[in-house]
């Protein structure tokens, strides 16, 4: 089949494809980042492209709005070449991988937390300096047995000693070249002892580890000094898999129905390698000195990272292949650090509650507290844990990545150009807003959506069901292509040469997402016969947590109406947990205990959840009395008659 | 640098080399087998070639005899091309890799021995059939944890469970494709349990293992049914490394000074793969069904097999890198069987007493006997063990590969064309001989040398010191190029168009070799204050043992003058030991106990050995009274005045 050259602007990257391949697929192959939340299935209408040159075939689906059609946009997933083409990727569908991601708390705070919890740096891999007695005719013990003898003298168990071929092959030469004065890297697990590497003397004081959080949306890497626990540096980026779908379900579909498992595996591994090598290089650290890596992620993300078929995760009865991954070599999955470095991954609890949530619990310490806490990780999904030192229950609300931009017409992630804060004047009903980076706005991110929803509700633009009220005197409320909409940004102020609006469909999606989260809280509480009054603390984790305005999240009924001081932001607890376990074997065992202790509640087959969810599809809730603060606010504004 | 084409006859194989490369090296690269006992160092004078066409550079060294020079022969290791060449490899320097090797006892005998020792087939790898309960909403345990739960129900320890990435990647699909009814291959070691593979149901009854003896000279492979212990088939060949040197020292030099470690490793691995795939194909057995391999060999051979630098073996204080190799994947060294199959290697005892000798002890059972036994493995080296159920001592006599053809002008291995039996008429002093394969003789093998030496001594051709007696009336005794010699075969009867002789130099070498072995016996006995009278049994192992004539070996003073019924041939005990351990974990532990129990005596720094050796450099010995049988024989023949 003949091949056509496709050139992408503004990146100026090119790729050869055949006539069967879509422009979206071509962009993935070319390393061009086009936003495609549905993974190319044609359902999200986000992968907008503009054909500058070249013959092509395209299908016009309802997902391509009239306005976008008018601007000459096509959908990348519906367009195939009939000759060489030049494609422009408009700003709305660009993913900018260099953007800054929430990377957790400050370095010093984390180190303090670690010292408080573990007391000392004691990772499972050790580096020790050994001075061996050289062999003689009277002591002709082989090199390996000589090493084992010395380790045994130092108190190590050597009955279950192991080492791999690379170690054996360098053992004799290193011992002799270094005059029997060497550094040995060991991995200890129970009574099993493995020698990972042998190097010149006095390298015991130089070693590093990597803590990695593989989020559905973003990847965060900590480079850690394994001697003193210091965080050398942090790097982050959007998860390179995002171009194959925004949420875990799209990724699973891409991996299975579109045969993309290998591609997804490679994308995230390359992503991590790229981040790691970047900071290692910056600090002049050889990647070979990184001899340990700990990874956290949700169940789907870790399965994809290991290259394990995730299909059963999305099919009833929702069973993954693995809860606790065996420790393997990082090299086996393609991570480019010390070739013998072990890879540890946090244990999963269920198909939709993964190791990232175990890491969250480990960080929040709710498993050690007398009082009962709630924990929520608001990321691409919303996972909730309820419990204390005696018991823990967990569930996952399929809130979807709504607050990360998916399912909202002008939704986008919290990056430059995103509206992150909105105020609406209760009299004029005009909007004012803050934009990340102080540029012209190109969309609206999660915190902006919560603000907008809260403000529209308080000012009476929309009613309790999220419907636009009739007869309000403002040009901002109008009939758009997909029904009623509120104009947040006029075209002249906009960075994308068109109005930025919130539609009734958007509002519906947001209400469903916030309703799912709230219903998750109340369902878990109901299971154990508790109410929010029994809760001492509600911990909020996730990159999202950095920007969220708690009072407004209460206003829309996403968070319960509790005193503000009971809420605590923890930031990215997934990477914090990885950092803690990287440094301490004790905390690693604690993490595995946490996973065993958690009881999972599958909401999709839970009748009470459906009732709770239906009641939560109102602003803030069908039962306004459970939101006294909101009731008071409404009275103050006075636009809404309760 | 320009390349020249070198074509080898009679093989008709070609290779391109540059002007720096010797013809010997070119032959190795081309896969042509030229005999080169010294490994190309220019000291043995055996790698004879004949230039049929082409310009070249060559060096005439003393190792190239006048006779060989007269026939137009050159040394391959001293010749380099100056243009394209055609080379003939004469029959004297050909190695014929297809020849039959001693492969141990009969299959049925081995199986009987195994049942007697172990009682049941119980290898460390197991294959079990499992029917798992499929997951449900009420039992949403992950696939791996489901499998572990079932194993635990069956009584396996799963606290230290492990599996590799390939297993994880096929787990979910196999379980579902096979409707949760599967075959799992497990490896058990202490409390550690590893899952090696998961396959469709009902494959528990089909599995194979490989037992491999890597001799310096030859490689023997058994393909074994791991269910019932039957030997499916046996294959053997000369060790493909032989072209890089005949003895372990030459191989070590080739590996280190000539940078040939990788090449040697590849040669022997290819060798084993070739033998294994040959018999597997013959019996229609998929190589993937071979999920275990046990290897024996001397310390140098196993180090080379693993690709571990053997240099320290030959340098004082003679310490190898490894005694007990950790269990690794066979795939890691390049063995092409099941990709997760574990590789076990017998433990070494010292640099010159390897796992093959441990296997010999295991087979001979001397470690279980009340009475004291001697054990000798006469191969390329001579290793001796003395002991009983209480204690064992061992040493290695650097006898050299004399009896395998090296160091003897017309010496060769026991293959077609080799004189294996010699008689000399005490009156005419004429020789008669048997040739393997009933063809014209081209050389003389070990048993032929022992015969010839014994006959020359008994008939008075040579004296006690191995010197030719003066004034004997026979044209067979003459002055040759390298001093006095005895013509075994006249040119007309010979297969190589020249006389086959035994020279005074040959005889010297043979006496040194037999003296070293005998001194090994007496030194070990002396260490514990014993004599041959205290010995119940003397076990002889090694391919060599098949052909040796015990009475004649006693005549030359190589074996002690004990009653013939005290000697027992065991054949190739190295491969027998590998076979036993392949089938039984119990016998494997026994082998490791044997290795720990053996005390090694380093003869090269042992003063008594030097004295014993000097005394043994006579026929049969300085002290003829320790050889009463020989004394009686000499009297009967009457040619020698004692």
CSV table of N, CA and C in Angstrom, one decimal, chain B residues 401-468:
chain,number,residue,atom,x,y,z
B,401,UNK,N,46.4,-34.2,29.1
B,401,UNK,CA,45.6,-35.0,28.2
B,401,UNK,C,46.4,-36.0,27.4
B,402,UNK,N,47.5,-36.5,28.0
B,402,UNK,CA,48.4,-37.4,27.2
B,402,UNK,C,47.7,-38.6,26.7
B,403,UNK,N,46.9,-39.2,27.5
B,403,UNK,CA,46.2,-40.4,27.1
B,403,UNK,C,45.0,-40.1,26.1
B,404,UNK,N,44.8,-38.8,25.9
B,404,UNK,CA,43.8,-38.5,24.9
B,404,UNK,C,44.5,-37.9,23.6
B,405,UNK,N,45.8,-38.1,23.6
B,405,UNK,CA,46.5,-37.9,22.3
B,405,UNK,C,47.4,-36.7,22.3
B,406,UNK,N,47.3,-35.8,23.4
B,406,UNK,CA,48.2,-34.7,23.4
B,406,UNK,C,49.5,-35.0,24.0
B,407,UNK,N,50.6,-34.4,23.4
B,407,UNK,CA,52.0,-34.7,23.9
B,407,UNK,C,52.6,-36.0,23.4
B,408,UNK,N,51.8,-36.6,22.5
B,408,UNK,CA,52.3,-37.9,21.9
B,408,UNK,C,52.2,-37.6,20.4
B,409,UNK,N,53.4,-37.9,19.7
B,409,UNK,CA,53.5,-37.4,18.3
B,409,UNK,C,52.3,-37.9,17.4
B,410,UNK,N,52.0,-39.2,17.5
B,410,UNK,CA,50.9,-39.7,16.7
B,410,UNK,C,49.7,-40.0,17.6
B,411,UNK,N,49.7,-39.4,18.8
B,411,UNK,CA,48.6,-39.6,19.7
B,411,UNK,C,47.3,-39.0,19.1
B,412,UNK,N,46.2,-39.6,19.4
B,412,UNK,CA,44.8,-39.1,19.0
B,412,UNK,C,43.8,-39.7,19.9
B,413,UNK,N,42.6,-39.2,19.8
B,413,UNK,CA,41.5,-39.7,20.6
B,413,UNK,C,41.0,-41.0,20.2
B,414,UNK,N,40.3,-41.7,21.0
B,414,UNK,CA,39.8,-43.0,20.7
B,414,UNK,C,38.7,-42.9,19.6
B,415,UNK,N,39.1,-42.7,18.4
B,415,UNK,CA,38.0,-42.7,17.3
B,415,UNK,C,38.5,-43.5,16.1
B,416,UNK,N,37.8,-43.5,15.1
B,416,UNK,CA,38.1,-44.3,13.9
B,416,UNK,C,39.5,-44.1,13.4
B,417,UNK,N,40.3,-45.1,13.2
B,417,UNK,CA,41.7,-45.0,12.8
B,417,UNK,C,42.7,-45.0,13.9
B,418,UNK,N,42.2,-45.1,15.1
B,418,UNK,CA,43.1,-45.1,16.3
B,418,UNK,C,43.5,-46.5,16.6
B,419,UNK,N,44.8,-46.8,16.9
B,419,UNK,CA,45.2,-48.0,17.4
B,419,UNK,C,44.8,-48.1,18.8
B,420,UNK,N,44.0,-49.1,19.2
B,420,UNK,CA,43.5,-49.2,20.6
B,420,UNK,C,44.1,-50.3,21.4
B,421,UNK,N,44.8,-51.2,20.7
B,421,UNK,CA,45.3,-52.4,21.3
B,421,UNK,C,46.6,-52.8,20.6
B,422,UNK,N,47.7,-53.1,21.4
B,422,UNK,CA,49.0,-53.4,20.7
B,422,UNK,C,49.5,-54.7,21.4
B,423,UNK,N,50.1,-55.6,20.6
B,423,UNK,CA,50.9,-56.7,21.1
B,423,UNK,C,52.2,-56.7,20.4
B,424,UNK,N,53.3,-57.0,21.2
B,424,UNK,CA,54.6,-57.1,20.6
B,424,UNK,C,55.2,-58.5,20.9
B,425,UNK,N,55.6,-59.1,19.8
B,425,UNK,CA,56.2,-60.4,19.9
B,425,UNK,C,57.5,-60.4,20.6
B,426,UNK,N,57.6,-61.1,21.7
B,426,UNK,CA,58.8,-61.0,22.5
B,426,UNK,C,60.1,-61.5,21.8
B,427,UNK,N,59.9,-62.3,20.7
B,427,UNK,CA,61.1,-62.8,20.0
B,427,UNK,C,61.4,-61.9,18.8
B,428,UNK,N,60.5,-61.6,17.9
B,428,UNK,CA,60.8,-60.8,16.8
B,428,UNK,C,60.7,-59.3,17.1
B,429,UNK,N,60.1,-59.0,18.2
B,429,UNK,CA,59.8,-57.6,18.6
B,429,UNK,C,58.9,-56.9,17.5
B,430,UNK,N,58.2,-57.7,16.7
B,430,UNK,CA,57.2,-57.1,15.8
B,430,UNK,C,55.9,-56.8,16.5
B,431,UNK,N,55.2,-55.7,16.0
B,431,UNK,CA,54.0,-55.3,16.6
B,431,UNK,C,52.8,-55.8,15.8
B,432,UNK,N,51.7,-56.2,16.5
B,432,UNK,CA,50.4,-56.3,15.9
B,432,UNK,C,49.5,-55.4,16.7
B,433,UNK,N,48.4,-55.0,16.0
B,433,UNK,CA,47.5,-54.0,16.6
B,433,UNK,C,46.1,-54.1,16.1
B,434,UNK,N,45.2,-53.6,17.0
B,434,UNK,CA,43.8,-53.5,16.5
B,434,UNK,C,43.5,-52.0,16.3
B,435,UNK,N,42.7,-51.7,15.2
B,435,UNK,CA,42.4,-50.3,14.9
B,435,UNK,C,40.9,-50.1,15.0
B,436,UNK,N,40.5,-49.1,15.7
B,436,UNK,CA,39.0,-48.8,15.8
B,436,UNK,C,38.5,-48.6,14.4
B,437,UNK,N,37.4,-49.3,14.1
B,437,UNK,CA,36.7,-49.2,12.8
B,437,UNK,C,37.4,-50.0,11.8
B,438,UNK,N,38.4,-50.8,12.1
B,438,UNK,CA,39.0,-51.7,11.2
B,438,UNK,C,39.5,-51.0,9.9
B,439,UNK,N,40.1,-49.9,10.0
B,439,UNK,CA,40.6,-49.1,8.9
B,439,UNK,C,42.1,-49.1,9.0
B,440,UNK,N,42.8,-48.5,8.0
B,440,UNK,CA,44.2,-48.2,8.2
B,440,UNK,C,44.5,-47.3,9.3
B,441,UNK,N,45.4,-47.5,10.1
B,441,UNK,CA,45.7,-46.7,11.3
B,441,UNK,C,46.2,-45.3,11.0
B,442,UNK,N,45.7,-44.3,11.7
B,442,UNK,CA,46.2,-43.0,11.5
B,442,UNK,C,46.9,-42.4,12.8
B,443,UNK,N,46.8,-43.2,13.9
B,443,UNK,CA,47.4,-42.7,15.1
B,443,UNK,C,47.1,-43.7,16.2
B,444,UNK,N,47.4,-43.3,17.5
B,444,UNK,CA,47.3,-44.2,18.6
B,444,UNK,C,46.5,-43.5,19.7
B,445,UNK,N,45.6,-44.2,20.3
B,445,UNK,CA,44.8,-43.6,21.4
B,445,UNK,C,45.3,-44.1,22.7
B,446,UNK,N,44.7,-43.6,23.8
B,446,UNK,CA,45.2,-43.9,25.2
B,446,UNK,C,45.4,-45.4,25.5
B,447,UNK,N,44.4,-46.2,25.2
B,447,UNK,CA,44.5,-47.6,25.6
B,447,UNK,C,45.6,-48.3,24.8
B,448,UNK,N,45.8,-47.8,23.5
B,448,UNK,CA,46.9,-48.3,22.7
B,448,UNK,C,48.2,-47.9,23.2
B,449,UNK,N,48.3,-46.7,23.8
B,449,UNK,CA,49.6,-46.2,24.3
B,449,UNK,C,50.0,-47.1,25.5
B,450,UNK,N,49.0,-47.3,26.4
B,450,UNK,CA,49.2,-48.1,27.6
B,450,UNK,C,49.7,-49.5,27.2
B,451,UNK,N,49.0,-50.1,26.2
B,451,UNK,CA,49.4,-51.4,25.7
B,451,UNK,C,50.8,-51.4,25.2
B,452,UNK,N,51.1,-50.4,24.3
B,452,UNK,CA,52.4,-50.3,23.7
B,452,UNK,C,53.5,-50.2,24.7
B,453,UNK,N,53.3,-49.3,25.7
B,453,UNK,CA,54.3,-49.1,26.7
B,453,UNK,C,54.5,-50.3,27.5
B,454,UNK,N,53.4,-51.0,27.9
B,454,UNK,CA,53.5,-52.2,28.7
B,454,UNK,C,54.2,-53.3,27.9
B,455,UNK,N,53.9,-53.4,26.6
B,455,UNK,CA,54.5,-54.5,25.8
B,455,UNK,C,56.0,-54.2,25.5
B,456,UNK,N,56.3,-52.9,25.3
B,456,UNK,CA,57.7,-52.5,25.0
B,456,UNK,C,58.6,-52.8,26.2
B,457,UNK,N,57.9,-52.6,27.4
B,457,UNK,CA,58.7,-52.8,28.6
B,457,UNK,C,58.8,-54.3,28.9
B,458,UNK,N,57.7,-55.1,28.8
B,458,UNK,CA,57.8,-56.5,29.1
B,458,UNK,C,58.7,-57.2,28.1
B,459,UNK,N,58.8,-56.8,26.8
B,459,UNK,CA,59.6,-57.4,25.8
B,459,UNK,C,61.0,-56.9,25.8
B,460,UNK,N,61.3,-55.9,26.7
B,460,UNK,CA,62.7,-55.4,26.8
B,460,UNK,C,63.0,-54.4,25.7
B,461,UNK,N,62.1,-53.8,25.0
B,461,UNK,CA,62.4,-52.8,24.0
B,461,UNK,C,62.9,-51.5,24.7
B,462,UNK,N,62.2,-51.3,25.8
B,462,UNK,CA,62.6,-50.1,26.7
B,462,UNK,C,62.9,-50.6,28.1
B,463,UNK,N,63.7,-49.8,28.8
B,463,UNK,CA,64.1,-50.2,30.1
B,463,UNK,C,63.2,-49.6,31.1
B,464,UNK,N,63.5,-49.8,32.4
B,464,UNK,CA,62.7,-49.2,33.5
B,464,UNK,C,62.5,-47.7,33.4
B,465,UNK,N,63.5,-47.1,32.8
B,465,UNK,CA,63.4,-45.6,32.7
B,465,UNK,C,62.7,-45.1,31.4
B,466,UNK,N,62.3,-46.1,30.6
B,466,UNK,CA,61.7,-45.8,29.3
B,466,UNK,C,62.7,-45.5,28.2
B,467,UNK,N,63.9,-45.8,28.5
B,467,UNK,CA,65.0,-45.7,27.4
B,467,UNK,C,65.0,-46.9,26.5
B,468,UNK,N,65.3,-46.7,25.2
B,468,UNK,CA,65.4,-47.8,24.3
B,468,UNK,C,66.7,-48.6,24.6
